[in-house]
Amino acid sequence: MASDIVWSPSAAWVRDANMTRFAQSIGFADLPYDMMHRWSISDPGEFWSAVWDFARVVGDKGSVTFEPPPDGTMLGARWFPEARLNFAENLLRGADNALAVIESDETGIARRVSMGELRAQVARIADGLLRAGVGPGDCVGGVLPNRIEGLVALLATASIGAVWSSCSPDFGAAAILDRLGQIAPKVLFAAPRYRYGGREHDIGARLAEVVSGIPSLSAIVLTDGTDAPFEATSWREFGSAGALLRYARLPFSQPLYVLYTSGTTGKPKAIVHSAGGVLLQHLKEHQLHCDLKPGDTIGWYTNTAWMMYHWLISSLASGATIVLTDGAAIPKREDGLDVGLLWRLVESAGLTHLGISPKFMHAVAEAGYRPSDRTDLATLRVLMSAGAPVAPDQYDWVYSAVKPDMMFASISGGTEIIGCFLIGSPTLPVRRGQLTCKALGHAVQVLDTRGVPAIGRKGDLVCTEPFPSMPLTFWGEGGDARYFDTYFSQRPGIWTHGDLAEETIHGSGVVYGRTDTTLKPGGVRIGTSEIYATVEKFHEIADCVVFGAPKNNDEEIVLCLQPAGAGISPDLAARIRKAIRESASPRHVPHRIHAVPGVPYTLNGKRVESAARAVVIGEIVKNLDSLSNPEILDFYRNLARETPL
């Protein structure tokens, strides 16, 4: 229905979009999006070859683009088996004087780095890695903030064909060891201190514990001096200035990254991604779905551990300037929280593309801050959001308080695919509460309880055909088996993603939350996003978490509320129940409401319903080190069914 459209691209917007140019390049100038999507999954070799050509990938493509799995399922496909390329070479192309990176923090823009300067730094660090004995396939780790040094270390690692894996410096020692300890890196880049929330945090003792726990290390490089209780080299002294930058062109399937799952149910799974798969996936998403063009400037608020960091830096391959943002998105000032920092960055850096989260948008809206009234957002063309479902009313806020004429894209995918299954498009309208379209090259469907595709009903989000950015494996012994068990054991031959979703009649999608946190009172599956969207409208509530708890062979919905003020009154609890009943359904109404002092979150800032549920029902949370605030769970252990609001 037209009434749910909150933005439509103009004829000029569609005419000038990369998506339109791509369609013309493949001879489908007048093809509707849904038909082009069907072509992209029915002839995957031709589609991904066309992406390679359109994005002008640097490398040798070879004559073969796709060899399907021998058993006709999804595992075992070979992409560009004759190709030779280097990931860093594709990101570091461009004129010496082109602006490559803008580094920002809580004080504003800190540094601007040209492409020539970036290449020179990468060449020096790559020289240091080679001298340290690092070669193709070896692992290099980072415990670094989102600054220039982290980017340089990553690109230097990629330039020689080694494998990069990073953690954020606010991770605890156990959390870092649970991740980097799995892959036995030869070299570790680390920041002995970082700034967040206006304060400097010294992690020297933490790094000493990490270093002692990784015996494979032959070199430790500190970005700020060498004052540490272990032998280390300073950033400035690592490698030779004036070293030549050389690129090791390796197979398409050469390992590039190891990324990690959240680890809330055990040790994080170490997911291995290929250089070619990452590059092609990101070029497709950036240029076709996000309309990123040479000369654009893109930023995403993230840390170095989240997949969106890796997604962001790949923008260099499209000729864009990237903005690295370190510190808090909403820092504390003497006069309160500064919700305008990122919006001022749009103005000062000339951002054309900005990535944020629903939680950030909620905090800005709650503060009564209207970005369009306080900052010049003239350059902003595309606003994007990831990490959780975007509530329908947040679409209204975006087009009222941010900018009426821009593309807004709520995107959904994951670390597992280092990209998106559902995404935006510059040639399609944005519909309230919906993710605009299925991503090109991904055979995405929603399957109901019968295992058949469903339209207009909730079901499991799946993918039925192979794609280049599928993981190579999970790192370590039994990696292939663990990979299969995670995504294919439920439906052999079909990737089951773990999201509860719905496909609409428009071809757009709605994501209701993770299936492992889906509520099932009376045996009916209910997504958590509808409850969160309702509760977040109450100014009296700072945060919340909802989960299901067993009761009499059934399940009851438990809603825990963190008050913004003094507490939660019975009247407020009654009003929240009434609002949930009216905006969602009677089945969504929580059986129990409790006031809590906080909500558990992962180190990457994702709400963890499973941890709250586990302690409430007396189970053990297997990996507390994956949480940013594990101490909050002590309160949940004492929640009693007899004392709800």
mmCIF file of C-alpha atoms in Angstrom, residues 188-467:
data_model
loop_
_atom_site.group_PDB
_atom_site.id
_atom_site.type_symbol
_atom_site.label_atom_id
_atom_site.label_comp_id
_atom_site.label_asym_id
_atom_site.label_seq_id
_atom_site.Cartn_x
_atom_site.Cartn_y
_atom_site.Cartn_z
ATOM 1 C CA LEU A 188 49.991 -8.525 17.865
ATOM 2 C CA PHE A 189 49.295 -4.809 17.386
ATOM 3 C CA ALA A 190 47.928 -3.186 20.523
ATOM 4 C CA ALA A 191 47.122 0.178 22.067
ATOM 5 C CA PRO A 192 48.286 0.284 25.696
ATOM 6 C CA ARG A 193 45.746 2.994 26.425
ATOM 7 C CA TYR A 194 42.619 4.405 24.835
ATOM 8 C CA ARG A 195 40.157 7.229 25.485
ATOM 9 C CA TYR A 196 36.437 6.769 26.016
ATOM 10 C CA GLY A 197 33.848 8.936 27.724
ATOM 11 C CA GLY A 198 36.358 11.732 28.255
ATOM 12 C CA ARG A 199 38.766 9.515 30.226
ATOM 13 C CA GLU A 200 41.960 7.700 29.401
ATOM 14 C CA HIS A 201 41.969 3.976 30.135
ATOM 15 C CA ASP A 202 45.294 2.188 30.712
ATOM 16 C CA ILE A 203 45.182 -1.492 29.678
ATOM 17 C CA GLY A 204 48.860 -2.331 30.063
ATOM 18 C CA ALA A 205 48.219 -4.988 32.719
ATOM 19 C CA ARG A 206 45.462 -6.501 30.594
ATOM 20 C CA LEU A 207 47.758 -6.697 27.575
ATOM 21 C CA ALA A 208 50.423 -8.414 29.688
ATOM 22 C CA GLU A 209 47.893 -11.121 30.512
ATOM 23 C CA VAL A 210 46.978 -11.447 26.843
ATOM 24 C CA VAL A 211 50.599 -11.658 25.716
ATOM 25 C CA SER A 212 51.394 -14.332 28.278
ATOM 26 C CA GLY A 213 48.376 -16.326 27.087
ATOM 27 C CA ILE A 214 49.402 -16.393 23.402
ATOM 28 C CA PRO A 215 52.728 -18.251 23.142
ATOM 29 C CA SER A 216 52.706 -18.052 19.330
ATOM 30 C CA LEU A 217 53.592 -14.334 19.365
ATOM 31 C CA SER A 218 56.978 -13.421 17.918
ATOM 32 C CA ALA A 219 56.424 -9.653 18.036
ATOM 33 C CA ILE A 220 54.205 -7.188 19.890
ATOM 34 C CA VAL A 221 53.827 -3.702 18.425
ATOM 35 C CA LEU A 222 52.479 -0.932 20.669
ATOM 36 C CA THR A 223 50.916 2.098 19.035
ATOM 37 C CA ASP A 224 51.867 4.394 21.914
ATOM 38 C CA GLY A 225 55.427 3.914 23.213
ATOM 39 C CA THR A 226 56.927 0.722 24.644
ATOM 40 C CA ASP A 227 56.319 1.244 28.357
ATOM 41 C CA ALA A 228 54.906 -2.210 29.096
ATOM 42 C CA PRO A 229 55.716 -5.217 31.331
ATOM 43 C CA PHE A 230 56.680 -7.275 28.270
ATOM 44 C CA GLU A 231 59.049 -6.896 25.342
ATOM 45 C CA ALA A 232 57.531 -4.769 22.618
ATOM 46 C CA THR A 233 58.353 -2.654 19.584
ATOM 47 C CA SER A 234 56.980 0.840 19.114
ATOM 48 C CA TRP A 235 54.740 1.623 16.171
ATOM 49 C CA ARG A 236 57.194 4.204 14.842
ATOM 50 C CA GLU A 237 60.091 1.747 14.833
ATOM 51 C CA PHE A 238 58.295 -1.201 13.225
ATOM 52 C CA GLY A 239 59.318 -1.631 9.597
ATOM 53 C CA SER A 240 61.475 0.541 7.366
ATOM 54 C CA ALA A 241 60.408 3.976 6.198
ATOM 55 C CA GLY A 242 60.560 4.180 2.426
ATOM 56 C CA ALA A 243 59.784 0.487 1.960
ATOM 57 C CA LEU A 244 58.090 -0.343 -1.312
ATOM 58 C CA LEU A 245 54.484 -1.465 -1.155
ATOM 59 C CA ARG A 246 54.022 -4.819 -2.861
ATOM 60 C CA TYR A 247 50.837 -6.820 -3.107
ATOM 61 C CA ALA A 248 50.682 -10.590 -2.966
ATOM 62 C CA ARG A 249 48.033 -11.573 -5.501
ATOM 63 C CA LEU A 250 46.555 -14.801 -4.239
ATOM 64 C CA PRO A 251 43.497 -16.980 -4.971
ATOM 65 C CA PHE A 252 39.976 -15.589 -4.539
ATOM 66 C CA SER A 253 39.487 -17.958 -1.580
ATOM 67 C CA GLN A 254 42.616 -16.813 0.274
ATOM 68 C CA PRO A 255 41.679 -16.293 3.958
ATOM 69 C CA LEU A 256 41.488 -12.597 4.868
ATOM 70 C CA TYR A 257 39.641 -12.177 8.178
ATOM 71 C CA VAL A 258 38.710 -14.164 11.240
ATOM 72 C CA LEU A 259 35.585 -12.658 12.838
ATOM 73 C CA TYR A 260 33.815 -13.931 15.932
ATOM 74 C CA THR A 261 30.285 -14.640 17.069
ATOM 75 C CA SER A 262 29.148 -12.979 20.293
ATOM 76 C CA GLY A 263 30.114 -15.991 22.402
ATOM 77 C CA THR A 264 27.231 -15.782 24.873
ATOM 78 C CA THR A 265 26.622 -19.550 24.725
ATOM 79 C CA GLY A 266 30.260 -20.623 24.888
ATOM 80 C CA LYS A 267 33.611 -19.739 23.358
ATOM 81 C CA PRO A 268 33.086 -17.426 20.348
ATOM 82 C CA LYS A 269 33.042 -19.195 16.990
ATOM 83 C CA ALA A 270 35.973 -18.056 14.834
ATOM 84 C CA ILE A 271 34.585 -17.477 11.329
ATOM 85 C CA VAL A 272 37.074 -17.461 8.442
ATOM 86 C CA HIS A 273 36.262 -15.159 5.509
ATOM 87 C CA SER A 274 37.927 -15.052 2.091
ATOM 88 C CA ALA A 275 39.578 -12.048 0.489
ATOM 89 C CA GLY A 276 37.600 -12.327 -2.743
ATOM 90 C CA GLY A 277 34.285 -13.025 -1.041
ATOM 91 C CA VAL A 278 34.589 -10.027 1.281
ATOM 92 C CA LEU A 279 35.697 -7.693 -1.504
ATOM 93 C CA LEU A 280 32.972 -8.637 -3.968
ATOM 94 C CA GLN A 281 30.219 -8.671 -1.341
ATOM 95 C CA HIS A 282 31.128 -5.212 -0.079
ATOM 96 C CA LEU A 283 31.580 -3.703 -3.533
ATOM 97 C CA LYS A 284 28.113 -4.929 -4.443
ATOM 98 C CA GLU A 285 26.519 -3.585 -1.267
ATOM 99 C CA HIS A 286 28.336 -0.261 -1.286
ATOM 100 C CA GLN A 287 27.956 0.628 -4.938
ATOM 101 C CA LEU A 288 24.626 -0.955 -5.896
ATOM 102 C CA HIS A 289 22.591 -0.973 -2.691
ATOM 103 C CA CYS A 290 24.040 2.070 -0.890
ATOM 104 C CA ASP A 291 24.819 4.106 -4.026
ATOM 105 C CA LEU A 292 28.366 4.873 -2.867
ATOM 106 C CA LYS A 293 30.320 6.771 -5.506
ATOM 107 C CA PRO A 294 33.886 8.032 -5.935
ATOM 108 C CA GLY A 295 34.342 11.190 -3.885
ATOM 109 C CA ASP A 296 31.667 10.289 -1.328
ATOM 110 C CA THR A 297 32.457 10.265 2.394
ATOM 111 C CA ILE A 298 31.136 7.446 4.562
ATOM 112 C CA GLY A 299 31.206 6.780 8.294
ATOM 113 C CA TRP A 300 29.727 4.111 10.533
ATOM 114 C CA TYR A 301 29.878 4.294 14.307
ATOM 115 C CA THR A 302 31.542 1.000 15.236
ATOM 116 C CA ASN A 303 34.513 -0.543 16.988
ATOM 117 C CA THR A 304 37.241 -2.705 15.459
ATOM 118 C CA ALA A 305 35.617 -5.957 16.616
ATOM 119 C CA TRP A 306 32.252 -5.544 14.881
ATOM 120 C CA MET A 307 31.756 -6.625 11.271
ATOM 121 C CA MET A 308 30.551 -3.127 10.385
ATOM 122 C CA TYR A 309 34.127 -1.909 10.871
ATOM 123 C CA HIS A 310 35.300 -4.264 8.138
ATOM 124 C CA TRP A 311 32.284 -3.283 6.042
ATOM 125 C CA LEU A 312 33.143 0.404 6.436
ATOM 126 C CA ILE A 313 36.803 0.225 5.488
ATOM 127 C CA SER A 314 36.004 -1.681 2.279
ATOM 128 C CA SER A 315 34.430 1.582 1.089
ATOM 129 C CA LEU A 316 37.929 2.670 0.090
ATOM 130 C CA ALA A 317 37.646 0.227 -2.838
ATOM 131 C CA SER A 318 34.801 2.339 -4.238
ATOM 132 C CA GLY A 319 36.855 5.538 -4.208
ATOM 133 C CA ALA A 320 35.185 6.938 -1.091
ATOM 134 C CA THR A 321 36.736 8.663 1.905
ATOM 135 C CA ILE A 322 36.124 6.740 5.128
ATOM 136 C CA VAL A 323 35.575 8.302 8.552
ATOM 137 C CA LEU A 324 36.944 6.369 11.535
ATOM 138 C CA THR A 325 35.197 7.361 14.774
ATOM 139 C CA ASP A 326 36.788 6.561 18.117
ATOM 140 C CA GLY A 327 35.303 7.032 21.580
ATOM 141 C CA ALA A 328 31.686 7.328 22.670
ATOM 142 C CA ALA A 329 28.913 8.115 20.206
ATOM 143 C CA ILE A 330 27.154 10.093 22.943
ATOM 144 C CA PRO A 331 29.916 11.325 25.296
ATOM 145 C CA LYS A 332 29.257 12.866 28.679
ATOM 146 C CA ARG A 333 29.986 16.580 28.964
ATOM 147 C CA GLU A 334 29.835 18.866 31.973
ATOM 148 C CA ASP A 335 26.334 19.937 30.951
ATOM 149 C CA GLY A 336 25.061 16.407 30.208
ATOM 150 C CA LEU A 337 25.070 13.934 27.332
ATOM 151 C CA ASP A 338 26.212 15.209 23.944
ATOM 152 C CA VAL A 339 23.803 13.570 21.499
ATOM 153 C CA GLY A 340 24.877 15.854 18.660
ATOM 154 C CA LEU A 341 28.468 14.651 18.188
ATOM 155 C CA LEU A 342 27.883 12.378 15.171
ATOM 156 C CA TRP A 343 25.507 14.843 13.546
ATOM 157 C CA ARG A 344 28.109 17.620 13.808
ATOM 158 C CA LEU A 345 30.555 15.173 12.220
ATOM 159 C CA VAL A 346 28.242 14.902 9.214
ATOM 160 C CA GLU A 347 28.639 18.650 8.761
ATOM 161 C CA SER A 348 32.372 18.976 9.486
ATOM 162 C CA ALA A 349 33.435 15.914 7.466
ATOM 163 C CA GLY A 350 30.870 16.337 4.689
ATOM 164 C CA LEU A 351 29.465 12.852 5.197
ATOM 165 C CA THR A 352 27.309 11.571 2.356
ATOM 166 C CA HIS A 353 26.650 8.228 4.109
ATOM 167 C CA LEU A 354 26.241 7.639 7.850
ATOM 168 C CA GLY A 355 25.657 4.371 9.701
ATOM 169 C CA ILE A 356 24.146 4.267 13.195
ATOM 170 C CA SER A 357 21.935 1.967 15.301
ATOM 171 C CA PRO A 358 18.309 1.974 16.483
ATOM 172 C CA LYS A 359 19.541 2.390 20.060
ATOM 173 C CA PHE A 360 21.468 5.518 19.091
ATOM 174 C CA MET A 361 18.458 6.947 17.257
ATOM 175 C CA HIS A 362 16.284 6.258 20.285
ATOM 176 C CA ALA A 363 18.700 8.081 22.601
ATOM 177 C CA VAL A 364 18.840 11.102 20.290
ATOM 178 C CA ALA A 365 15.061 11.249 19.959
ATOM 179 C CA GLU A 366 14.560 10.826 23.721
ATOM 180 C CA ALA A 367 16.826 13.821 24.295
ATOM 181 C CA GLY A 368 14.543 15.924 22.095
ATOM 182 C CA TYR A 369 17.409 16.611 19.694
ATOM 183 C CA ARG A 370 16.450 17.252 16.083
ATOM 184 C CA PRO A 371 19.602 16.981 13.948
ATOM 185 C CA SER A 372 18.143 18.985 11.067
ATOM 186 C CA ASP A 373 17.501 21.938 13.387
ATOM 187 C CA ARG A 374 21.003 21.965 14.876
ATOM 188 C CA THR A 375 23.383 20.960 12.066
ATOM 189 C CA ASP A 376 23.830 21.368 8.331
ATOM 190 C CA LEU A 377 23.093 17.952 6.816
ATOM 191 C CA ALA A 378 23.131 19.105 3.199
ATOM 192 C CA THR A 379 25.725 16.507 2.135
ATOM 193 C CA LEU A 380 23.903 13.526 3.696
ATOM 194 C CA ARG A 381 22.296 11.322 1.020
ATOM 195 C CA VAL A 382 22.060 7.963 2.768
ATOM 196 C CA LEU A 383 21.387 7.088 6.413
ATOM 197 C CA MET A 384 21.780 3.444 7.426
ATOM 198 C CA SER A 385 21.064 1.394 10.519
ATOM 199 C CA ALA A 386 22.106 -2.085 11.673
ATOM 200 C CA GLY A 387 22.445 -4.182 14.791
ATOM 201 C CA ALA A 388 18.754 -4.538 15.662
ATOM 202 C CA PRO A 389 15.324 -4.038 14.062
ATOM 203 C CA VAL A 390 14.324 -0.409 13.479
ATOM 204 C CA ALA A 391 10.903 0.371 14.947
ATOM 205 C CA PRO A 392 8.267 1.786 12.557
ATOM 206 C CA ASP A 393 8.013 5.092 14.459
ATOM 207 C CA GLN A 394 11.772 5.546 14.065
ATOM 208 C CA TYR A 395 11.266 5.785 10.310
ATOM 209 C CA ASP A 396 8.940 8.728 10.997
ATOM 210 C CA TRP A 397 11.581 10.328 13.220
ATOM 211 C CA VAL A 398 14.279 9.889 10.557
ATOM 212 C CA TYR A 399 12.294 11.717 7.896
ATOM 213 C CA SER A 400 10.983 14.371 10.300
ATOM 214 C CA ALA A 401 14.013 15.131 12.481
ATOM 215 C CA VAL A 402 16.969 14.202 10.265
ATOM 216 C CA LYS A 403 16.179 14.891 6.604
ATOM 217 C CA PRO A 404 13.100 14.444 4.411
ATOM 218 C CA ASP A 405 14.960 13.839 1.151
ATOM 219 C CA MET A 406 17.456 11.029 1.638
ATOM 220 C CA MET A 407 17.536 7.269 1.428
ATOM 221 C CA PHE A 408 17.161 5.440 4.733
ATOM 222 C CA ALA A 409 18.252 1.808 4.791
ATOM 223 C CA SER A 410 17.675 -0.563 7.653
ATOM 224 C CA ILE A 411 19.978 -3.461 6.839
ATOM 225 C CA SER A 412 20.194 -6.986 8.240
ATOM 226 C CA GLY A 413 22.754 -9.721 7.801
ATOM 227 C CA GLY A 414 25.538 -10.730 10.096
ATOM 228 C CA THR A 415 29.111 -11.566 10.943
ATOM 229 C CA GLU A 416 28.568 -14.968 9.317
ATOM 230 C CA ILE A 417 28.167 -13.480 5.849
ATOM 231 C CA ILE A 418 30.046 -10.210 6.561
ATOM 232 C CA GLY A 419 27.210 -8.498 4.733
ATOM 233 C CA CYS A 420 23.463 -8.300 4.312
ATOM 234 C CA PHE A 421 20.568 -10.501 3.276
ATOM 235 C CA LEU A 422 18.047 -7.623 3.516
ATOM 236 C CA ILE A 423 19.166 -4.140 2.533
ATOM 237 C CA GLY A 424 18.258 -0.839 0.846
ATOM 238 C CA SER A 425 18.107 0.226 -2.780
ATOM 239 C CA PRO A 426 18.391 3.732 -4.271
ATOM 240 C CA THR A 427 15.770 2.876 -6.911
ATOM 241 C CA LEU A 428 13.018 1.651 -4.562
ATOM 242 C CA PRO A 429 10.740 3.410 -2.070
ATOM 243 C CA VAL A 430 11.380 3.191 1.662
ATOM 244 C CA ARG A 431 8.423 1.708 3.534
ATOM 245 C CA ARG A 432 7.701 2.352 7.184
ATOM 246 C CA GLY A 433 9.100 -0.395 9.398
ATOM 247 C CA GLN A 434 10.403 -2.478 6.466
ATOM 248 C CA LEU A 435 13.792 -3.436 5.085
ATOM 249 C CA THR A 436 13.567 -2.382 1.469
ATOM 250 C CA CYS A 437 14.577 -5.494 -0.477
ATOM 251 C CA LYS A 438 16.405 -8.788 -0.674
ATOM 252 C CA ALA A 439 20.059 -8.239 -1.518
ATOM 253 C CA LEU A 440 21.131 -9.040 -5.053
ATOM 254 C CA GLY A 441 22.895 -12.383 -5.297
ATOM 255 C CA HIS A 442 21.187 -13.834 -2.222
ATOM 256 C CA ALA A 443 18.366 -16.372 -2.592
ATOM 257 C CA VAL A 444 16.584 -15.222 0.565
ATOM 258 C CA GLN A 445 13.242 -16.679 1.618
ATOM 259 C CA VAL A 446 11.091 -16.890 4.725
ATOM 260 C CA LEU A 447 9.976 -20.442 5.520
ATOM 261 C CA ASP A 448 6.966 -21.205 7.690
ATOM 262 C CA THR A 449 6.558 -24.124 10.097
ATOM 263 C CA ARG A 450 5.897 -26.441 7.128
ATOM 264 C CA GLY A 451 9.235 -25.482 5.594
ATOM 265 C CA VAL A 452 7.689 -23.740 2.572
ATOM 266 C CA PRO A 453 8.079 -20.086 1.468
ATOM 267 C CA ALA A 454 5.606 -17.724 3.093
ATOM 268 C CA ILE A 455 4.466 -14.195 2.240
ATOM 269 C CA GLY A 456 2.882 -12.045 4.920
ATOM 270 C CA ARG A 457 3.585 -14.543 7.728
ATOM 271 C CA LYS A 458 6.438 -14.875 10.181
ATOM 272 C CA GLY A 459 8.980 -17.608 9.658
ATOM 273 C CA ASP A 460 12.651 -18.503 9.509
ATOM 274 C CA LEU A 461 14.929 -16.390 7.323
ATOM 275 C CA VAL A 462 16.948 -18.706 5.064
ATOM 276 C CA CYS A 463 19.147 -18.609 1.981
ATOM 277 C CA THR A 464 18.900 -21.429 -0.532
ATOM 278 C CA GLU A 465 21.768 -20.814 -2.978
ATOM 279 C CA PRO A 466 25.538 -20.314 -2.451
ATOM 280 C CA PHE A 467 27.137 -16.853 -2.479
#
